[in-house]
XYZ file of C-alpha atoms in Angstrom:
688
model
C 143.572 52.792 100.461
C 140.453 55.165 100.614
C 139.669 55.118 96.778
C 138.049 51.684 96.864
C 135.490 52.483 99.705
C 134.688 55.880 98.152
C 134.313 54.188 94.603
C 132.057 51.554 96.575
C 130.023 54.244 97.907
C 129.635 55.892 94.846
C 128.240 53.015 93.249
C 125.808 52.013 95.826
C 124.436 55.612 95.687
C 124.114 55.343 91.919
C 122.296 52.112 92.563
C 119.962 53.394 94.971
C 118.782 56.279 92.788
C 118.290 53.853 89.828
C 115.910 51.747 92.086
C 114.242 54.847 93.232
C 113.839 56.061 89.526
C 112.456 52.547 88.322
C 109.942 52.590 91.285
C 108.689 55.951 90.450
C 108.791 55.058 86.808
C 107.059 51.794 87.332
C 104.200 53.587 89.700
C 103.660 56.339 86.691
C 103.223 53.620 84.119
C 100.526 51.883 86.074
C 98.313 54.760 85.725
C 95.292 54.545 83.566
C 96.061 55.351 80.026
C 92.883 57.648 79.852
C 93.965 59.735 82.734
C 93.395 63.404 82.456
C 96.273 65.744 82.201
C 95.754 67.371 85.727
C 95.421 64.172 87.198
C 98.423 62.894 85.595
C 100.570 65.967 86.514
C 99.440 65.510 90.326
C 100.679 61.762 90.157
C 103.843 63.037 88.848
C 104.013 65.590 91.819
C 103.554 63.078 94.312
C 106.147 60.813 92.945
C 108.585 63.943 92.791
C 107.845 64.829 96.512
C 108.844 61.387 97.513
C 111.919 61.391 95.567
C 112.621 64.849 97.101
C 112.082 63.421 100.856
C 114.594 60.670 99.972
C 117.368 63.285 98.557
C 116.698 65.395 101.332
C 116.889 62.550 104.191
C 120.275 61.402 102.833
C 121.416 64.864 102.463
C 120.867 65.747 105.719
C 122.457 62.370 106.983
C 125.766 63.753 105.424
C 125.567 66.957 107.192
C 126.135 65.337 110.977
C 128.545 67.739 112.611
C 130.788 67.963 115.831
C 131.350 71.442 117.286
C 133.001 72.639 120.470
C 130.467 75.495 121.120
C 126.910 76.442 120.535
C 126.877 80.284 121.207
C 124.036 81.507 122.792
C 122.481 84.854 121.241
C 119.879 85.430 123.399
C 116.037 84.881 123.406
C 116.539 81.164 123.153
C 118.456 81.119 119.980
C 121.925 79.737 119.478
C 124.395 80.234 116.341
C 125.709 77.659 114.406
C 128.548 77.986 111.900
C 126.745 77.917 108.648
C 129.808 77.000 106.632
C 130.267 74.112 108.404
C 126.932 72.890 107.067
C 128.001 73.221 103.335
C 127.023 75.756 100.923
C 125.546 73.496 98.310
C 123.323 71.944 100.825
C 122.216 75.369 101.830
C 122.046 76.252 98.174
C 119.679 73.079 97.346
C 117.454 73.806 99.962
C 118.022 70.692 102.174
C 118.001 72.935 105.401
C 114.559 74.022 105.071
C 111.950 72.879 107.326
C 114.227 70.848 109.615
C 114.732 69.981 113.071
C 118.176 70.267 114.893
C 119.102 67.491 117.352
C 122.198 68.831 119.519
C 123.720 65.979 121.865
C 126.149 67.371 124.601
C 128.952 65.745 125.999
C 126.925 64.342 128.970
C 124.891 62.236 126.310
C 121.669 64.477 127.021
C 119.889 65.356 123.431
C 118.044 68.648 122.866
C 115.784 69.275 120.130
C 115.462 72.625 118.241
C 114.224 74.281 115.108
C 116.328 76.229 112.374
C 115.167 79.716 112.325
C 114.880 82.461 109.252
C 117.669 84.744 108.521
C 119.834 82.288 106.396
C 123.044 83.952 104.540
C 124.585 85.559 107.366
C 127.344 82.857 107.767
C 125.628 81.690 110.727
C 122.576 79.351 111.218
C 120.143 80.543 114.161
C 118.787 77.449 115.916
C 115.679 77.904 118.613
C 116.363 75.406 121.343
C 115.286 75.286 125.430
C 117.371 77.300 127.918
C 118.812 73.960 129.197
C 121.017 74.168 126.137
C 122.888 77.030 127.374
C 124.182 75.150 130.444
C 125.225 72.344 128.332
C 129.084 71.373 127.832
C 130.290 70.608 124.550
C 131.367 69.046 122.090
C 128.029 68.918 120.676
C 126.998 66.267 117.880
C 124.634 68.196 115.543
C 122.147 66.343 113.402
C 119.464 67.519 111.192
C 116.168 65.742 110.839
C 113.406 66.542 108.228
C 110.243 67.891 109.705
C 107.436 65.653 108.306
C 104.662 68.673 108.780
C 105.919 70.093 105.376
C 106.027 66.743 103.615
C 102.289 66.048 104.798
C 101.271 69.652 103.634
C 102.430 69.285 100.339
C 100.839 65.713 99.513
C 97.495 66.917 101.281
C 97.364 70.025 98.977
C 97.639 67.679 96.250
C 95.055 65.800 97.169
C 92.859 68.346 97.867
C 89.603 68.578 95.449
C 90.125 72.359 95.166
C 93.545 71.397 93.673
C 92.775 69.635 90.480
C 90.225 72.410 89.588
C 92.859 75.145 89.956
C 95.464 72.780 88.042
C 92.733 72.330 85.208
C 91.856 75.986 84.885
C 95.481 77.156 85.263
C 95.952 76.159 81.157
C 92.880 77.024 78.987
C 92.097 74.124 76.847
C 92.627 74.467 72.965
C 94.507 77.477 73.461
C 91.234 79.515 74.690
C 92.251 82.330 76.636
C 90.800 83.567 79.592
C 88.181 86.760 79.320
C 90.165 89.930 78.672
C 92.045 91.494 81.558
C 90.763 94.779 81.466
C 87.200 95.240 79.984
C 84.064 96.790 80.735
C 82.717 99.974 82.476
C 83.653 98.483 85.602
C 87.207 97.965 84.994
C 87.267 101.470 83.421
C 85.988 102.929 86.508
C 88.623 101.225 88.584
C 91.145 102.384 86.799
C 90.076 106.179 86.685
C 90.118 105.542 90.653
C 93.575 104.487 90.999
C 96.519 106.942 92.188
C 97.935 108.762 89.163
C 101.363 107.855 90.212
C 101.040 104.322 89.230
C 102.455 103.336 85.878
C 100.154 101.936 82.949
C 101.651 98.573 83.324
C 100.563 98.593 87.467
C 97.071 100.081 86.588
C 96.043 97.348 84.238
C 97.682 94.362 86.470
C 95.788 95.809 89.606
C 92.438 96.278 87.515
C 92.544 92.664 86.722
C 93.426 91.445 90.086
C 90.343 93.828 91.595
C 88.092 92.094 89.126
C 85.472 89.358 90.480
C 86.413 85.898 90.592
C 88.202 84.199 87.657
C 88.851 80.846 87.833
C 92.140 81.175 86.116
C 94.959 82.082 88.386
C 96.335 85.932 87.679
C 100.020 86.018 86.884
C 102.043 89.329 87.453
C 105.845 89.054 86.559
C 107.920 91.580 88.219
C 111.197 91.963 87.194
C 113.496 93.831 89.982
C 112.689 97.361 90.902
C 109.364 97.154 89.180
C 107.322 97.303 92.663
C 106.158 93.919 92.603
C 105.843 93.538 96.277
C 104.602 96.583 96.666
C 101.762 96.262 94.492
C 100.915 92.776 95.973
C 100.415 94.907 99.344
C 98.348 97.651 97.412
C 96.105 94.732 95.714
C 95.197 93.507 99.184
C 94.686 96.832 100.737
C 92.287 98.024 97.943
C 90.434 94.857 98.152
C 89.732 95.270 101.801
C 88.701 98.860 101.364
C 86.639 97.895 98.172
C 84.613 94.981 99.985
C 83.924 95.601 103.225
C 81.676 92.364 103.718
C 82.269 88.918 102.219
C 85.933 89.378 101.859
C 89.213 87.111 103.177
C 92.329 87.329 101.525
C 95.006 84.933 102.295
C 98.240 86.435 101.573
C 101.078 83.754 101.370
C 104.935 83.530 100.342
C 107.522 80.773 100.524
C 109.718 82.330 102.975
C 109.110 84.102 106.663
C 111.385 87.239 105.103
C 108.694 87.520 102.533
C 105.736 87.130 104.556
C 107.057 89.508 107.178
C 107.685 92.264 104.505
C 104.337 92.018 103.138
C 102.697 92.259 106.621
C 104.769 95.113 107.419
C 103.679 97.050 104.161
C 99.928 95.937 105.193
C 100.584 97.400 108.723
C 101.684 100.709 107.032
C 98.530 101.012 104.911
C 96.599 101.079 108.032
C 95.403 97.573 108.513
C 94.796 96.903 112.325
C 94.907 93.744 114.688
C 91.369 93.174 114.431
C 91.760 93.094 110.591
C 95.007 91.101 110.114
C 96.579 88.058 111.565
C 100.299 87.059 111.063
C 100.309 83.429 111.130
C 103.569 81.733 112.133
C 105.266 78.443 112.580
C 104.974 77.018 115.657
C 108.646 76.536 115.964
C 109.528 79.815 115.045
C 111.524 81.946 117.667
C 109.485 85.201 118.838
C 112.935 86.967 118.380
C 113.155 86.550 114.709
C 109.836 88.357 114.004
C 110.260 91.994 113.136
C 108.890 94.285 116.106
C 106.597 96.191 113.744
C 104.586 93.389 113.392
C 104.555 91.306 116.687
C 101.158 92.639 117.716
C 99.572 90.876 114.639
C 100.548 87.358 115.618
C 98.906 85.053 118.317
C 101.140 83.676 121.348
C 100.798 81.015 123.852
C 103.164 80.383 126.645
C 105.840 77.893 125.923
C 106.755 75.176 128.196
C 109.832 77.188 129.267
C 107.744 80.040 130.242
C 109.040 82.066 127.297
C 106.173 83.330 124.579
C 105.465 81.298 121.873
C 103.363 81.196 118.669
C 100.044 79.397 118.373
C 97.305 78.739 115.850
C 93.967 80.499 116.948
C 90.913 78.748 116.998
C 89.224 78.227 113.202
C 86.397 80.278 114.289
C 88.606 83.126 115.425
C 90.913 82.789 112.323
C 87.840 83.186 110.060
C 86.906 86.773 111.420
C 90.184 88.102 110.009
C 90.094 89.768 106.630
C 93.631 89.122 106.013
C 95.773 86.323 107.360
C 99.380 86.505 106.333
C 101.232 83.445 106.387
C 104.151 81.172 104.713
C 102.905 78.814 102.150
C 103.585 75.838 104.266
C 102.227 77.515 107.384
C 98.918 77.858 105.690
C 98.548 74.143 105.741
C 97.469 74.494 109.763
C 94.359 76.137 108.371
C 93.845 73.450 105.903
C 94.467 70.855 108.786
C 91.858 72.982 110.951
C 89.357 72.413 108.264
C 90.096 68.757 108.133
C 89.436 68.209 111.684
C 86.131 70.311 111.631
C 84.992 67.989 108.546
C 85.218 70.884 106.257
C 86.154 70.366 102.729
C 86.145 73.732 101.223
C 88.456 76.675 102.251
C 86.547 80.425 102.741
C 89.067 82.706 101.321
C 87.797 84.627 98.612
C 91.246 85.734 97.345
C 94.650 84.158 97.620
C 97.841 86.460 96.874
C 101.048 84.589 96.777
C 104.222 86.783 96.465
C 107.467 85.661 95.431
C 105.767 82.662 93.508
C 108.705 82.159 91.312
C 110.535 80.691 94.586
C 108.095 78.175 95.699
C 107.791 74.606 93.948
C 104.206 74.100 92.604
C 103.021 71.675 95.287
C 103.971 74.507 97.708
C 101.714 76.993 95.845
C 99.023 75.007 96.088
C 99.009 74.713 99.747
C 97.529 78.175 99.980
C 95.578 77.982 97.013
C 93.636 75.004 98.245
C 91.912 77.190 100.767
C 90.260 79.399 98.020
C 86.300 78.978 98.558
C 85.128 76.915 95.407
C 82.861 79.762 94.059
C 84.221 82.978 92.915
C 87.728 82.756 94.505
C 90.564 84.657 92.620
C 94.020 83.366 92.900
C 96.905 86.087 92.481
C 100.585 85.016 91.762
C 103.487 87.342 91.834
C 106.792 86.879 91.458
C 109.980 86.595 89.101
C 111.065 82.973 88.178
C 114.339 84.682 86.540
C 115.395 85.415 90.032
C 115.796 82.554 92.925
C 113.573 79.765 92.166
C 112.416 76.431 93.978
C 115.113 74.754 96.328
C 115.158 71.327 94.893
C 117.769 68.530 96.211
C 116.944 65.347 94.060
C 117.713 66.051 90.257
C 115.488 62.923 89.967
C 112.296 64.822 91.542
C 113.191 67.748 89.077
C 113.080 65.111 86.058
C 110.054 63.090 87.033
C 107.609 66.046 88.021
C 109.366 69.238 87.253
C 109.555 69.882 90.858
C 112.206 72.630 90.149
C 109.886 74.772 87.952
C 107.177 77.075 90.176
C 103.589 77.128 89.275
C 104.169 80.549 88.265
C 107.168 79.789 85.816
C 104.977 77.036 84.156
C 101.874 79.348 83.571
C 104.372 82.064 82.164
C 105.534 79.701 79.745
C 102.230 78.655 78.676
C 100.770 81.898 78.504
C 103.322 83.477 76.822
C 103.673 80.629 74.074
C 99.826 81.052 73.697
C 100.098 84.976 73.218
C 103.049 84.991 71.003
C 101.666 82.451 68.664
C 102.023 85.001 65.704
C 104.997 86.699 67.543
C 108.684 85.250 67.116
C 110.095 87.210 69.984
C 109.518 89.180 73.208
C 107.992 92.295 71.408
C 105.941 94.851 73.376
C 102.875 93.661 71.380
C 103.331 90.183 72.439
C 103.583 91.521 76.359
C 100.487 93.440 76.042
C 98.629 90.253 74.312
C 99.810 88.074 77.189
C 97.547 90.205 79.448
C 94.409 88.546 77.678
C 95.706 85.398 78.763
C 96.275 86.448 82.607
C 99.856 87.032 82.408
C 101.212 90.777 83.388
C 104.461 91.650 82.735
C 105.879 94.866 84.618
C 108.443 96.449 82.496
C 109.316 99.772 84.302
C 112.247 99.567 86.657
C 112.669 102.310 89.477
C 115.621 100.595 91.502
C 118.828 101.194 89.657
C 120.929 103.722 87.687
C 120.412 103.303 84.125
C 123.743 102.094 83.537
C 123.233 99.126 86.025
C 119.776 98.190 84.750
C 120.892 97.954 81.592
C 123.055 95.150 82.662
C 120.365 92.917 83.931
C 117.797 94.336 81.598
C 120.169 93.138 78.899
C 121.365 90.058 80.067
C 118.134 88.542 81.727
C 115.196 90.476 80.316
C 115.954 90.692 76.495
C 116.331 94.525 77.131
C 112.628 95.038 77.727
C 113.029 96.963 81.012
C 112.322 100.307 80.682
C 114.508 102.965 83.150
C 112.580 105.091 85.656
C 114.600 107.830 87.488
C 115.001 108.148 91.326
C 117.041 110.709 92.964
C 118.696 107.830 94.900
C 120.451 106.351 91.662
C 122.564 109.148 91.340
C 125.220 111.140 93.669
C 127.908 108.345 93.723
C 129.733 109.876 90.302
C 132.922 111.229 92.164
C 133.760 108.006 93.403
C 133.631 106.247 90.349
C 135.234 109.147 88.017
C 138.202 108.787 90.598
C 138.558 105.221 89.599
C 138.590 106.669 85.750
C 134.976 105.241 84.952
C 132.182 107.200 83.424
C 129.500 104.724 84.991
C 128.714 103.512 88.449
C 129.529 99.944 87.384
C 133.053 98.600 88.242
C 134.273 94.973 87.356
C 137.656 94.490 89.214
C 139.527 91.313 88.027
C 141.701 89.788 90.313
C 143.144 86.019 90.252
C 143.230 84.810 93.873
C 143.086 81.367 95.009
C 140.075 79.506 96.220
C 140.644 78.246 99.910
C 139.103 75.788 101.811
C 139.627 74.917 105.525
C 140.963 71.427 106.331
C 137.508 69.287 106.813
C 135.461 72.626 105.695
C 132.757 72.537 103.143
C 132.935 76.101 102.085
C 135.252 78.243 100.356
C 136.972 81.792 100.616
C 139.244 83.937 98.618
C 141.488 86.009 100.676
C 142.687 88.070 97.636
C 139.103 89.099 96.965
C 138.396 90.078 100.712
C 141.569 92.590 100.357
C 140.163 94.366 97.201
C 136.545 94.553 98.726
C 138.143 95.995 101.805
C 140.127 98.508 99.925
C 137.069 99.859 97.759
C 134.915 99.892 101.163
C 137.211 102.027 102.801
C 137.354 104.414 99.883
C 133.685 104.515 99.908
C 133.227 105.473 103.674
C 136.466 107.791 103.723
C 135.079 110.746 105.417
C 131.474 112.029 104.264
C 132.723 113.127 100.902
C 129.863 110.838 99.428
C 127.279 110.801 101.936
C 127.514 107.305 102.297
C 126.395 105.527 105.659
C 127.648 101.948 106.344
C 124.153 100.639 106.047
C 124.070 102.072 102.539
C 126.430 99.245 101.482
C 125.888 95.394 101.098
C 128.348 92.562 100.056
C 127.035 89.740 98.528
C 129.078 86.444 98.343
C 127.825 82.647 97.336
C 129.812 81.095 100.267
C 129.604 81.354 103.857
C 132.933 80.899 104.599
C 133.497 84.053 102.539
C 130.872 86.044 104.282
C 132.725 85.008 107.487
C 136.188 86.331 106.347
C 134.591 89.476 104.977
C 132.649 89.914 108.210
C 135.819 89.562 110.492
C 137.568 92.108 107.862
C 134.719 94.489 108.485
C 134.699 94.164 112.219
C 138.649 95.043 112.257
C 137.992 98.561 110.397
C 136.130 99.918 113.622
C 132.758 101.248 114.613
C 132.208 103.638 111.264
C 131.832 99.925 109.395
C 129.672 98.268 111.637
C 126.332 98.807 109.409
C 127.636 97.116 106.461
C 125.997 94.113 105.753
C 127.539 91.191 104.348
C 125.470 87.831 103.363
C 124.999 85.401 100.603
C 122.266 86.137 97.568
C 119.509 84.607 99.914
C 120.007 87.292 102.578
C 119.699 90.154 99.896
C 116.599 88.715 97.927
C 114.058 91.302 98.088
C 116.446 94.138 99.381
C 118.206 96.927 97.600
C 121.471 98.948 98.576
C 123.007 102.153 97.435
C 126.214 100.241 96.617
C 126.701 96.537 96.146
C 129.748 94.896 95.947
C 130.102 91.117 94.989
C 132.881 88.934 95.742
C 132.362 85.835 93.339
C 135.040 83.571 95.067
C 135.532 80.885 92.208
C 138.712 80.912 90.148
C 141.103 79.178 88.342
C 143.490 78.490 90.961
C 142.887 76.632 94.459
C 144.762 76.293 97.685
C 143.550 73.580 99.935
C 140.229 73.281 98.126
C 139.042 70.346 96.717
C 140.037 69.733 93.174
C 137.495 69.949 90.415
C 136.662 66.528 89.245
C 134.023 64.410 87.065
C 130.433 65.580 87.478
C 131.784 68.443 89.479
C 130.916 72.367 88.131
C 133.885 74.408 87.682
C 132.257 77.479 89.349
C 129.637 75.473 91.319
C 126.511 77.313 91.998
C 128.039 80.576 90.990
C 127.022 79.652 87.497
C 123.282 79.840 88.383
C 122.063 82.738 86.216
C 119.021 83.607 88.915
C 121.614 84.136 91.647
C 124.004 86.475 89.325
C 120.483 88.190 88.407
C 119.637 89.034 92.122
C 123.036 89.789 93.228
C 123.696 92.546 90.285
C 119.768 93.774 90.616
C 120.296 94.798 94.363
C 122.414 97.635 93.484
C 120.706 101.262 93.331
C 123.579 103.789 92.729
C 126.914 101.647 92.515
C 127.969 98.155 91.531
C 131.427 96.682 92.358
C 132.139 93.206 91.153
C 135.516 91.630 92.149
C 136.214 88.192 91.125
C 138.374 86.039 88.304
C 136.189 87.586 85.545
C 138.028 85.375 82.815
C 137.138 82.058 84.618
C 133.724 83.147 85.607
C 133.051 84.169 81.769
C 134.345 80.971 80.667
C 131.722 78.690 82.422
C 128.672 80.884 82.577
C 127.107 82.494 79.403
C 125.476 85.208 81.603
C 128.806 85.962 83.318
C 130.507 86.267 79.819
C 127.516 88.575 78.844
C 128.409 90.634 82.148
C 132.079 91.106 81.417
C 131.464 91.983 77.965
C 129.156 94.750 78.758
C 131.563 95.933 81.382
C 134.227 96.108 78.536
C 131.658 98.250 76.386
C 131.195 100.656 79.283
C 134.872 100.696 79.947
C 134.322 99.423 83.460
C 136.802 96.577 83.750
C 139.853 97.191 86.085
C 142.446 95.376 87.988
C 144.603 92.477 86.447
C 144.622 92.280 82.559
C 142.406 89.937 81.165
C 144.664 88.512 78.363
C 142.859 88.179 74.975
C 139.381 87.984 73.841
C 136.835 86.385 76.100
C 134.959 83.210 75.080
C 132.738 80.649 76.904
C 133.523 76.986 77.746
C 134.153 74.924 74.916
C 133.836 77.721 72.391
C 137.201 77.521 70.184
C 139.315 80.374 69.540
C 138.436 82.549 66.832
C 140.869 82.138 63.768
C 142.357 85.195 62.155
C 140.588 87.002 59.679
C 141.018 85.726 56.004
C 140.041 87.984 52.894
C 137.877 85.584 50.889
C 138.647 85.206 47.328
C 136.324 85.779 44.554
C 134.803 82.531 42.947
C 134.477 82.553 39.180
C 130.830 82.742 37.904
C 131.563 79.883 35.664
C 132.962 77.631 38.539
C 129.778 78.468 40.777
C 127.574 77.670 37.704
C 129.291 74.028 36.968
C 129.148 73.291 40.635
C 125.485 74.172 40.616
C 124.681 72.342 37.829
C 126.396 69.120 39.023
C 124.341 69.160 42.428
C 120.942 69.923 40.549
C 121.521 67.493 37.470
C 121.055 70.297 35.099
């Protein structure tokens, strides 16, 4: 009896999106035919943002929860089971920038805000202290915060932005001026620390050069020191230009912005020179202790400290302002209220730019001063990308493609006009087009780096040795391996709690536990618990693993377990990955039409991040055959593991092949074709 209503609801949903697509297409077709490309792109991005807002609103409406308890964790923070919210919603970005409404048994509704720190199996919500005395059950609803949407639309409407988009792609294939030319550039290069590699030196020199209307792009794969480079560029600018310099340092997430602020504080920037600007709804307790002195505070309604936005005149006195891309919109709003159109920043540096949508990146870029302003984008679009809920928003305006990714493709295509592949010559030529590719990776053991370099970067990364990459040979030799890479094949069962939205795999939990106990047994490897990170895509699996770790005792308490988002930008001496998805299910929703067999585990960017967190040892636990069947990148990972002799566990059984790839027929020795027959056949075709 439930099938018909479900089918009706599905048809209603499809009809809704057909109407939305038609309306968006109609508005775009009404644009003047002679509209220039930057203006047309802005119109497409506006439409994409409206479609995304619709998609997020519907997604949030479906996430209504009823929970018995909201656990208070101190400082006005409450924990909500992340698995209840659903992994697909988290992965798609539906939970970014939302308000949380929690209604208790008495009918009183408390409003809160989601806090940074996703990927730990819980959602942190900041709410008034009165919530601690409320009685459950609680009805939890999520509402989109319109500040973010308004910030994105206003950025697209900024007069500065059209010029930035126009400058982003040189007309007629004309590249920007050479990245490092002239005596001034040579002088800068000689003054840089000798420990910098050549890729880093050339990128820094280009970033320090006087303002260029073309945004500079620095593409930094894992372990190439991209964020460290960003902090050094900002520090060098402050030292280089004691007057007339104002730098806005932005990133898509609070975590990335906090990391940059921490690095700059270590370089000696004081409270008088740097401001860490925070969203008004952020809880003070989520800010790292080391950078709290750089923040601006006010007294909240409940007497606890909260964040504030200083007056515009005060903000302009700081040399460096650090904020998330969206939070920088507070500065644009302040300018608008003061009747000022143009920003004042001489430089805008956006780190992790590959994670931001193009409108999100344009929010801080709109604050560049109109003359001689310099924009620098750093990131890696092969790692986590923009979080977009609506597939229609991705199609209409390519909202799922970051500004950095778009510029990388445009500039790389221009540079390799005479090159057919990703060669070293093509990479060097990219630099004259404002694109720098960092190739020297310092993070991982060479065998681990070979995996992500070969799968994701066409084998172009160059290994650089660090002592931390070695020292775990004894453990892997005890497993019969010559390299610190282990791929353990286990065909477990996907499980899903009744009414739950997340998956877990008990068999994989057991395998991970065994390896964890071996790694921390005594001090034979010199490992501590905090040296180990466990990455899994599903919040329910995070919880299952964490419970098992808690049962092992105090010696294991420092082991961190979380989703890919939790580990972005981090590294661990040992990384264990539990993939969860497999060919067998138990109590889980079956795979049906339109469902991905292994879900977002097939996303190559998520696999790249997971594998590349490992410094000295990598252990992957999963149903390797199923993963390889449904993902080209997983297939290559398992194949490379086989070539290394690093696959163990249950037998894989037979050669691997991708989804839909037919089985290879048995080899057949070809017969010789008589020359006379070949001549006759060719003559018949050519009419000779």
